[in-house]
Amino acid sequence: MFIQTESTPNPATLKFLPGQTVLEMGTADFPTADGASASPLATRVFAIKGVAGVFFGTDFVTVTKEDGVEWDHIKPAILGAIMEHFQSGQPVMASDAVQASGHADHDGPDGEIVGQIKELLDTRVRPAVAQDGGDITFHGFDRGVVYLHMQGACAGCPSSTLTLKMGIENLLRHYIPEVTEVRPVAV
């Protein structure tokens, strides 16, 4: 097994590509070790000293390191943990784990606008940010303001504000006049 690594726009995050499917669909975000018990793979990666976060996409694992930790010191252990996991035959997610990723539900009078927002996010935004090892999902819409949740490499990325304001906000405002602003939200 050969695992490729790619840098991301976030210097605290690396993207690991094991060359096989990680999740059949959706994403799974483990911003801390607390929720890692839902995934044997996340548990294995969090066992490495210096790992601060783990995120899964369909074909990648994104790992965020703690401040002050050098990639040269933990990258070999992460590669080993990912390789051991896939060779063990264990599932990535525990069978009873609920993958609660994706867009938040929205009930109310703005249902049509929210549908358009989600469609643009799914077709134009999420594929692009997945290339950088992250995900951005809809969290809410209130009086023209779209609230988005940033995960994986996008969470804490120095360029995330620029991505939100110059990229996503301009895109949504162009296609949906009711949108006036985009803000990040911590979940």
JSON list of C-alpha atoms in Angstrom, two decimals:
[
{"chain": "A", "resi": 1, "resn": "MET", "atom": "CA", "xyz": [0.00, 0.00, 0.00]},
{"chain": "A", "resi": 2, "resn": "PHE", "atom": "CA", "xyz": [1.30, 3.43, -0.95]},
{"chain": "A", "resi": 3, "resn": "ILE", "atom": "CA", "xyz": [-0.18, 6.51, 0.74]},
{"chain": "A", "resi": 4, "resn": "GLN", "atom": "CA", "xyz": [0.31, 9.86, -0.95]},
{"chain": "A", "resi": 5, "resn": "THR", "atom": "CA", "xyz": [0.37, 13.09, 1.01]},
{"chain": "A", "resi": 6, "resn": "GLU", "atom": "CA", "xyz": [-0.58, 16.55, -0.16]},
{"chain": "A", "resi": 7, "resn": "SER", "atom": "CA", "xyz": [-0.17, 19.89, 1.54]},
{"chain": "A", "resi": 8, "resn": "THR", "atom": "CA", "xyz": [-3.26, 22.01, 2.03]},
{"chain": "A", "resi": 9, "resn": "PRO", "atom": "CA", "xyz": [-3.71, 25.80, 2.26]},
{"chain": "A", "resi": 10, "resn": "ASN", "atom": "CA", "xyz": [-3.73, 25.28, 6.04]},
{"chain": "A", "resi": 11, "resn": "PRO", "atom": "CA", "xyz": [-0.12, 24.72, 7.19]},
{"chain": "A", "resi": 12, "resn": "ALA", "atom": "CA", "xyz": [-1.37, 22.84, 10.28]},
{"chain": "A", "resi": 13, "resn": "THR", "atom": "CA", "xyz": [-3.12, 20.24, 8.09]},
{"chain": "A", "resi": 14, "resn": "LEU", "atom": "CA", "xyz": [-1.96, 17.51, 5.72]},
{"chain": "A", "resi": 15, "resn": "LYS", "atom": "CA", "xyz": [-4.10, 15.44, 3.34]},
{"chain": "A", "resi": 16, "resn": "PHE", "atom": "CA", "xyz": [-3.37, 11.69, 3.18]},
{"chain": "A", "resi": 17, "resn": "LEU", "atom": "CA", "xyz": [-4.58, 9.71, 0.14]},
{"chain": "A", "resi": 18, "resn": "PRO", "atom": "CA", "xyz": [-4.55, 5.95, 0.82]},
{"chain": "A", "resi": 19, "resn": "GLY", "atom": "CA", "xyz": [-5.50, 5.05, -2.77]},
{"chain": "A", "resi": 20, "resn": "GLN", "atom": "CA", "xyz": [-8.80, 3.49, -1.74]},
{"chain": "A", "resi": 21, "resn": "THR", "atom": "CA", "xyz": [-12.20, 4.54, -0.49]},
{"chain": "A", "resi": 22, "resn": "VAL", "atom": "CA", "xyz": [-12.23, 6.03, 2.99]},
{"chain": "A", "resi": 23, "resn": "LEU", "atom": "CA", "xyz": [-15.98, 6.81, 3.21]},
{"chain": "A", "resi": 24, "resn": "GLU", "atom": "CA", "xyz": [-18.57, 5.59, 0.72]},
{"chain": "A", "resi": 25, "resn": "MET", "atom": "CA", "xyz": [-20.42, 8.89, 1.00]},
{"chain": "A", "resi": 26, "resn": "GLY", "atom": "CA", "xyz": [-20.31, 12.12, 2.95]},
{"chain": "A", "resi": 27, "resn": "THR", "atom": "CA", "xyz": [-17.65, 13.21, 5.38]},
{"chain": "A", "resi": 28, "resn": "ALA", "atom": "CA", "xyz": [-16.79, 12.65, 9.03]},
{"chain": "A", "resi": 29, "resn": "ASP", "atom": "CA", "xyz": [-15.20, 15.32, 11.20]},
{"chain": "A", "resi": 30, "resn": "PHE", "atom": "CA", "xyz": [-13.34, 14.71, 14.45]},
{"chain": "A", "resi": 31, "resn": "PRO", "atom": "CA", "xyz": [-12.14, 18.14, 15.60]},
{"chain": "A", "resi": 32, "resn": "THR", "atom": "CA", "xyz": [-11.05, 16.61, 18.92]},
{"chain": "A", "resi": 33, "resn": "ALA", "atom": "CA", "xyz": [-10.24, 13.13, 20.20]},
{"chain": "A", "resi": 34, "resn": "ASP", "atom": "CA", "xyz": [-13.46, 13.09, 22.25]},
{"chain": "A", "resi": 35, "resn": "GLY", "atom": "CA", "xyz": [-15.66, 11.82, 19.42]},
{"chain": "A", "resi": 36, "resn": "ALA", "atom": "CA", "xyz": [-13.06, 9.54, 17.85]},
{"chain": "A", "resi": 37, "resn": "SER", "atom": "CA", "xyz": [-14.53, 6.39, 19.40]},
{"chain": "A", "resi": 38, "resn": "ALA", "atom": "CA", "xyz": [-17.04, 6.41, 16.51]},
{"chain": "A", "resi": 39, "resn": "SER", "atom": "CA", "xyz": [-14.17, 5.49, 14.19]},
{"chain": "A", "resi": 40, "resn": "PRO", "atom": "CA", "xyz": [-11.44, 2.88, 14.64]},
{"chain": "A", "resi": 41, "resn": "LEU", "atom": "CA", "xyz": [-9.28, 4.79, 12.15]},
{"chain": "A", "resi": 42, "resn": "ALA", "atom": "CA", "xyz": [-9.72, 8.15, 13.91]},
{"chain": "A", "resi": 43, "resn": "THR", "atom": "CA", "xyz": [-8.95, 6.48, 17.25]},
{"chain": "A", "resi": 44, "resn": "ARG", "atom": "CA", "xyz": [-5.74, 5.05, 15.80]},
{"chain": "A", "resi": 45, "resn": "VAL", "atom": "CA", "xyz": [-4.62, 8.41, 14.38]},
{"chain": "A", "resi": 46, "resn": "PHE", "atom": "CA", "xyz": [-5.48, 10.32, 17.59]},
{"chain": "A", "resi": 47, "resn": "ALA", "atom": "CA", "xyz": [-3.26, 7.88, 19.52]},
{"chain": "A", "resi": 48, "resn": "ILE", "atom": "CA", "xyz": [-0.30, 9.70, 17.95]},
{"chain": "A", "resi": 49, "resn": "LYS", "atom": "CA", "xyz": [1.00, 12.48, 20.18]},
{"chain": "A", "resi": 50, "resn": "GLY", "atom": "CA", "xyz": [0.64, 15.83, 18.42]},
{"chain": "A", "resi": 51, "resn": "VAL", "atom": "CA", "xyz": [-2.55, 15.09, 16.42]},
{"chain": "A", "resi": 52, "resn": "ALA", "atom": "CA", "xyz": [-5.25, 17.72, 17.02]},
{"chain": "A", "resi": 53, "resn": "GLY", "atom": "CA", "xyz": [-7.95, 16.79, 14.47]},
{"chain": "A", "resi": 54, "resn": "VAL", "atom": "CA", "xyz": [-8.98, 14.15, 11.92]},
{"chain": "A", "resi": 55, "resn": "PHE", "atom": "CA", "xyz": [-11.35, 14.51, 8.97]},
{"chain": "A", "resi": 56, "resn": "PHE", "atom": "CA", "xyz": [-12.48, 11.90, 6.42]},
{"chain": "A", "resi": 57, "resn": "GLY", "atom": "CA", "xyz": [-13.64, 12.45, 2.84]},
{"chain": "A", "resi": 58, "resn": "THR", "atom": "CA", "xyz": [-14.52, 9.84, 0.25]},
{"chain": "A", "resi": 59, "resn": "ASP", "atom": "CA", "xyz": [-10.90, 9.13, -0.68]},
{"chain": "A", "resi": 60, "resn": "PHE", "atom": "CA", "xyz": [-8.78, 11.03, 1.83]},
{"chain": "A", "resi": 61, "resn": "VAL", "atom": "CA", "xyz": [-7.89, 11.52, 5.48]},
{"chain": "A", "resi": 62, "resn": "THR", "atom": "CA", "xyz": [-6.99, 15.03, 6.62]},
{"chain": "A", "resi": 63, "resn": "VAL", "atom": "CA", "xyz": [-4.96, 15.36, 9.81]},
{"chain": "A", "resi": 64, "resn": "THR", "atom": "CA", "xyz": [-4.45, 18.58, 11.76]},
{"chain": "A", "resi": 65, "resn": "LYS", "atom": "CA", "xyz": [-1.44, 18.84, 14.06]},
{"chain": "A", "resi": 66, "resn": "GLU", "atom": "CA", "xyz": [-1.12, 20.68, 17.35]},
{"chain": "A", "resi": 67, "resn": "ASP", "atom": "CA", "xyz": [0.69, 24.02, 17.45]},
{"chain": "A", "resi": 68, "resn": "GLY", "atom": "CA", "xyz": [4.43, 23.63, 17.99]},
{"chain": "A", "resi": 69, "resn": "VAL", "atom": "CA", "xyz": [4.54, 20.10, 16.55]},
{"chain": "A", "resi": 70, "resn": "GLU", "atom": "CA", "xyz": [6.60, 19.55, 13.40]},
{"chain": "A", "resi": 71, "resn": "TRP", "atom": "CA", "xyz": [5.25, 17.41, 10.54]},
{"chain": "A", "resi": 72, "resn": "ASP", "atom": "CA", "xyz": [8.65, 15.70, 10.26]},
{"chain": "A", "resi": 73, "resn": "HIS", "atom": "CA", "xyz": [8.09, 14.26, 13.75]},
{"chain": "A", "resi": 74, "resn": "ILE", "atom": "CA", "xyz": [4.56, 12.89, 13.36]},
{"chain": "A", "resi": 75, "resn": "LYS", "atom": "CA", "xyz": [4.01, 12.27, 9.64]},
{"chain": "A", "resi": 76, "resn": "PRO", "atom": "CA", "xyz": [5.73, 8.81, 9.63]},
{"chain": "A", "resi": 77, "resn": "ALA", "atom": "CA", "xyz": [3.57, 7.66, 12.56]},
{"chain": "A", "resi": 78, "resn": "ILE", "atom": "CA", "xyz": [0.39, 8.91, 10.85]},
{"chain": "A", "resi": 79, "resn": "LEU", "atom": "CA", "xyz": [1.31, 7.10, 7.62]},
{"chain": "A", "resi": 80, "resn": "GLY", "atom": "CA", "xyz": [1.93, 3.94, 9.65]},
{"chain": "A", "resi": 81, "resn": "ALA", "atom": "CA", "xyz": [-1.38, 4.23, 11.52]},
{"chain": "A", "resi": 82, "resn": "ILE", "atom": "CA", "xyz": [-3.37, 4.70, 8.30]},
{"chain": "A", "resi": 83, "resn": "MET", "atom": "CA", "xyz": [-1.58, 1.79, 6.62]},
{"chain": "A", "resi": 84, "resn": "GLU", "atom": "CA", "xyz": [-2.07, -0.50, 9.63]},
{"chain": "A", "resi": 85, "resn": "HIS", "atom": "CA", "xyz": [-5.73, 0.37, 9.77]},
{"chain": "A", "resi": 86, "resn": "PHE", "atom": "CA", "xyz": [-6.45, -0.46, 6.13]},
{"chain": "A", "resi": 87, "resn": "GLN", "atom": "CA", "xyz": [-4.41, -3.66, 6.34]},
{"chain": "A", "resi": 88, "resn": "SER", "atom": "CA", "xyz": [-6.33, -4.73, 9.48]},
{"chain": "A", "resi": 89, "resn": "GLY", "atom": "CA", "xyz": [-9.63, -4.94, 7.62]},
{"chain": "A", "resi": 90, "resn": "GLN", "atom": "CA", "xyz": [-11.43, -2.91, 10.29]},
{"chain": "A", "resi": 91, "resn": "PRO", "atom": "CA", "xyz": [-14.13, -0.50, 9.13]},
{"chain": "A", "resi": 92, "resn": "VAL", "atom": "CA", "xyz": [-13.33, 3.22, 9.04]},
{"chain": "A", "resi": 93, "resn": "MET", "atom": "CA", "xyz": [-16.50, 3.98, 11.02]},
{"chain": "A", "resi": 94, "resn": "ALA", "atom": "CA", "xyz": [-18.02, 1.81, 13.76]},
{"chain": "A", "resi": 95, "resn": "SER", "atom": "CA", "xyz": [-21.18, 0.12, 12.50]},
{"chain": "A", "resi": 96, "resn": "ASP", "atom": "CA", "xyz": [-23.35, 2.02, 14.98]},
{"chain": "A", "resi": 97, "resn": "ALA", "atom": "CA", "xyz": [-21.71, 5.39, 14.26]},
{"chain": "A", "resi": 98, "resn": "VAL", "atom": "CA", "xyz": [-23.96, 8.09, 12.88]},
{"chain": "A", "resi": 99, "resn": "GLN", "atom": "CA", "xyz": [-22.35, 10.29, 10.25]},
{"chain": "A", "resi": 100, "resn": "ALA", "atom": "CA", "xyz": [-23.94, 13.62, 10.99]},
{"chain": "A", "resi": 101, "resn": "SER", "atom": "CA", "xyz": [-22.20, 15.51, 8.26]},
{"chain": "A", "resi": 102, "resn": "GLY", "atom": "CA", "xyz": [-23.79, 17.45, 5.49]},
{"chain": "A", "resi": 103, "resn": "HIS", "atom": "CA", "xyz": [-26.12, 20.40, 5.49]},
{"chain": "A", "resi": 104, "resn": "ALA", "atom": "CA", "xyz": [-28.32, 21.39, 8.39]},
{"chain": "A", "resi": 105, "resn": "ASP", "atom": "CA", "xyz": [-32.07, 21.17, 7.86]},
{"chain": "A", "resi": 106, "resn": "HIS", "atom": "CA", "xyz": [-33.96, 24.41, 7.38]},
{"chain": "A", "resi": 107, "resn": "ASP", "atom": "CA", "xyz": [-37.65, 24.87, 7.98]},
{"chain": "A", "resi": 108, "resn": "GLY", "atom": "CA", "xyz": [-39.34, 28.14, 7.28]},
{"chain": "A", "resi": 109, "resn": "PRO", "atom": "CA", "xyz": [-40.31, 30.69, 4.69]},
{"chain": "A", "resi": 110, "resn": "ASP", "atom": "CA", "xyz": [-36.87, 30.80, 3.04]},
{"chain": "A", "resi": 111, "resn": "GLY", "atom": "CA", "xyz": [-36.96, 27.17, 1.93]},
{"chain": "A", "resi": 112, "resn": "GLU", "atom": "CA", "xyz": [-36.53, 27.95, -1.78]},
{"chain": "A", "resi": 113, "resn": "ILE", "atom": "CA", "xyz": [-33.56, 30.26, -1.13]},
{"chain": "A", "resi": 114, "resn": "VAL", "atom": "CA", "xyz": [-31.94, 27.70, 1.17]},
{"chain": "A", "resi": 115, "resn": "GLY", "atom": "CA", "xyz": [-32.40, 25.04, -1.51]},
{"chain": "A", "resi": 116, "resn": "GLN", "atom": "CA", "xyz": [-30.55, 27.25, -3.99]},
{"chain": "A", "resi": 117, "resn": "ILE", "atom": "CA", "xyz": [-27.77, 27.91, -1.45]},
{"chain": "A", "resi": 118, "resn": "LYS", "atom": "CA", "xyz": [-27.32, 24.18, -0.78]},
{"chain": "A", "resi": 119, "resn": "GLU", "atom": "CA", "xyz": [-27.32, 23.42, -4.52]},
{"chain": "A", "resi": 120, "resn": "LEU", "atom": "CA", "xyz": [-24.56, 25.97, -5.18]},
{"chain": "A", "resi": 121, "resn": "LEU", "atom": "CA", "xyz": [-22.54, 24.70, -2.23]},
{"chain": "A", "resi": 122, "resn": "ASP", "atom": "CA", "xyz": [-22.85, 21.09, -3.43]},
{"chain": "A", "resi": 123, "resn": "THR", "atom": "CA", "xyz": [-22.02, 21.77, -7.07]},
{"chain": "A", "resi": 124, "resn": "ARG", "atom": "CA", "xyz": [-19.51, 24.63, -6.95]},
{"chain": "A", "resi": 125, "resn": "VAL", "atom": "CA", "xyz": [-18.00, 24.94, -3.45]},
{"chain": "A", "resi": 126, "resn": "ARG", "atom": "CA", "xyz": [-17.75, 21.54, -1.75]},
{"chain": "A", "resi": 127, "resn": "PRO", "atom": "CA", "xyz": [-15.91, 19.79, -4.62]},
{"chain": "A", "resi": 128, "resn": "ALA", "atom": "CA", "xyz": [-13.30, 22.57, -4.63]},
{"chain": "A", "resi": 129, "resn": "VAL", "atom": "CA", "xyz": [-12.70, 22.56, -0.89]},
{"chain": "A", "resi": 130, "resn": "ALA", "atom": "CA", "xyz": [-12.54, 18.74, -0.87]},
{"chain": "A", "resi": 131, "resn": "GLN", "atom": "CA", "xyz": [-9.49, 19.09, -3.12]},
{"chain": "A", "resi": 132, "resn": "ASP", "atom": "CA", "xyz": [-7.89, 21.02, -0.25]},
{"chain": "A", "resi": 133, "resn": "GLY", "atom": "CA", "xyz": [-8.84, 18.37, 2.34]},
{"chain": "A", "resi": 134, "resn": "GLY", "atom": "CA", "xyz": [-11.90, 20.01, 3.86]},
{"chain": "A", "resi": 135, "resn": "ASP", "atom": "CA", "xyz": [-15.61, 20.59, 3.63]},
{"chain": "A", "resi": 136, "resn": "ILE", "atom": "CA", "xyz": [-18.02, 23.50, 4.02]},
{"chain": "A", "resi": 137, "resn": "THR", "atom": "CA", "xyz": [-21.63, 22.82, 4.91]},
{"chain": "A", "resi": 138, "resn": "PHE", "atom": "CA", "xyz": [-24.76, 24.92, 5.30]},
{"chain": "A", "resi": 139, "resn": "HIS", "atom": "CA", "xyz": [-25.65, 25.72, 8.91]},
{"chain": "A", "resi": 140, "resn": "GLY", "atom": "CA", "xyz": [-28.33, 28.39, 8.63]},
{"chain": "A", "resi": 141, "resn": "PHE", "atom": "CA", "xyz": [-29.86, 31.36, 6.82]},
{"chain": "A", "resi": 142, "resn": "ASP", "atom": "CA", "xyz": [-31.26, 34.39, 8.62]},
{"chain": "A", "resi": 143, "resn": "ARG", "atom": "CA", "xyz": [-32.18, 37.81, 7.14]},
{"chain": "A", "resi": 144, "resn": "GLY", "atom": "CA", "xyz": [-29.75, 37.56, 4.22]},
{"chain": "A", "resi": 145, "resn": "VAL", "atom": "CA", "xyz": [-26.86, 36.06, 6.21]},
{"chain": "A", "resi": 146, "resn": "VAL", "atom": "CA", "xyz": [-25.69, 32.54, 5.32]},
{"chain": "A", "resi": 147, "resn": "TYR", "atom": "CA", "xyz": [-23.96, 30.64, 8.14]},
{"chain": "A", "resi": 148, "resn": "LEU", "atom": "CA", "xyz": [-21.49, 27.97, 7.05]},
{"chain": "A", "resi": 149, "resn": "HIS", "atom": "CA", "xyz": [-19.61, 25.31, 9.02]},
{"chain": "A", "resi": 150, "resn": "MET", "atom": "CA", "xyz": [-15.99, 24.74, 7.98]},
{"chain": "A", "resi": 151, "resn": "GLN", "atom": "CA", "xyz": [-14.44, 21.30, 8.56]},
{"chain": "A", "resi": 152, "resn": "GLY", "atom": "CA", "xyz": [-11.14, 19.51, 8.04]},
{"chain": "A", "resi": 153, "resn": "ALA", "atom": "CA", "xyz": [-8.41, 21.65, 6.48]},
{"chain": "A", "resi": 154, "resn": "CYS", "atom": "CA", "xyz": [-10.87, 24.55, 6.16]},
{"chain": "A", "resi": 155, "resn": "ALA", "atom": "CA", "xyz": [-11.31, 24.88, 9.92]},
{"chain": "A", "resi": 156, "resn": "GLY", "atom": "CA", "xyz": [-8.67, 27.24, 11.25]},
{"chain": "A", "resi": 157, "resn": "CYS", "atom": "CA", "xyz": [-7.11, 27.82, 7.84]},
{"chain": "A", "resi": 158, "resn": "PRO", "atom": "CA", "xyz": [-5.47, 31.24, 7.53]},
{"chain": "A", "resi": 159, "resn": "SER", "atom": "CA", "xyz": [-7.06, 31.74, 4.10]},
{"chain": "A", "resi": 160, "resn": "SER", "atom": "CA", "xyz": [-10.56, 30.62, 5.18]},
{"chain": "A", "resi": 161, "resn": "THR", "atom": "CA", "xyz": [-11.81, 34.17, 5.72]},
{"chain": "A", "resi": 162, "resn": "LEU", "atom": "CA", "xyz": [-10.70, 35.11, 2.22]},
{"chain": "A", "resi": 163, "resn": "THR", "atom": "CA", "xyz": [-12.34, 31.95, 0.83]},
{"chain": "A", "resi": 164, "resn": "LEU", "atom": "CA", "xyz": [-15.60, 32.79, 2.61]},
{"chain": "A", "resi": 165, "resn": "LYS", "atom": "CA", "xyz": [-15.74, 36.49, 1.79]},
{"chain": "A", "resi": 166, "resn": "MET", "atom": "CA", "xyz": [-14.17, 36.73, -1.66]},
{"chain": "A", "resi": 167, "resn": "GLY", "atom": "CA", "xyz": [-15.13, 33.33, -2.99]},
{"chain": "A", "resi": 168, "resn": "ILE", "atom": "CA", "xyz": [-18.28, 31.87, -1.49]},
{"chain": "A", "resi": 169, "resn": "GLU", "atom": "CA", "xyz": [-19.99, 35.13, -0.53]},
{"chain": "A", "resi": 170, "resn": "ASN", "atom": "CA", "xyz": [-19.47, 36.61, -4.00]},
{"chain": "A", "resi": 171, "resn": "LEU", "atom": "CA", "xyz": [-20.70, 33.39, -5.65]},
{"chain": "A", "resi": 172, "resn": "LEU", "atom": "CA", "xyz": [-23.86, 33.20, -3.54]},
{"chain": "A", "resi": 173, "resn": "ARG", "atom": "CA", "xyz": [-24.61, 36.92, -3.89]},
{"chain": "A", "resi": 174, "resn": "HIS", "atom": "CA", "xyz": [-24.20, 36.67, -7.67]},
{"chain": "A", "resi": 175, "resn": "TYR", "atom": "CA", "xyz": [-26.73, 33.85, -8.08]},
{"chain": "A", "resi": 176, "resn": "ILE", "atom": "CA", "xyz": [-29.03, 34.59, -5.12]},
{"chain": "A", "resi": 177, "resn": "PRO", "atom": "CA", "xyz": [-29.78, 38.30, -4.62]},
{"chain": "A", "resi": 178, "resn": "GLU", "atom": "CA", "xyz": [-31.35, 37.63, -1.20]},
{"chain": "A", "resi": 179, "resn": "VAL", "atom": "CA", "xyz": [-27.91, 36.70, 0.19]},
{"chain": "A", "resi": 180, "resn": "THR", "atom": "CA", "xyz": [-26.11, 39.70, 1.67]},
{"chain": "A", "resi": 181, "resn": "GLU", "atom": "CA", "xyz": [-23.31, 38.10, 3.71]},
{"chain": "A", "resi": 182, "resn": "VAL", "atom": "CA", "xyz": [-21.62, 34.79, 4.58]},
{"chain": "A", "resi": 183, "resn": "ARG", "atom": "CA", "xyz": [-20.32, 34.05, 8.09]},
{"chain": "A", "resi": 184, "resn": "PRO", "atom": "CA", "xyz": [-18.52, 31.06, 9.57]},
{"chain": "A", "resi": 185, "resn": "VAL", "atom": "CA", "xyz": [-20.06, 29.24, 12.52]},
{"chain": "A", "resi": 186, "resn": "ALA", "atom": "CA", "xyz": [-18.42, 26.91, 15.05]},
{"chain": "A", "resi": 187, "resn": "VAL", "atom": "CA", "xyz": [-20.48, 23.85, 15.83]}
]
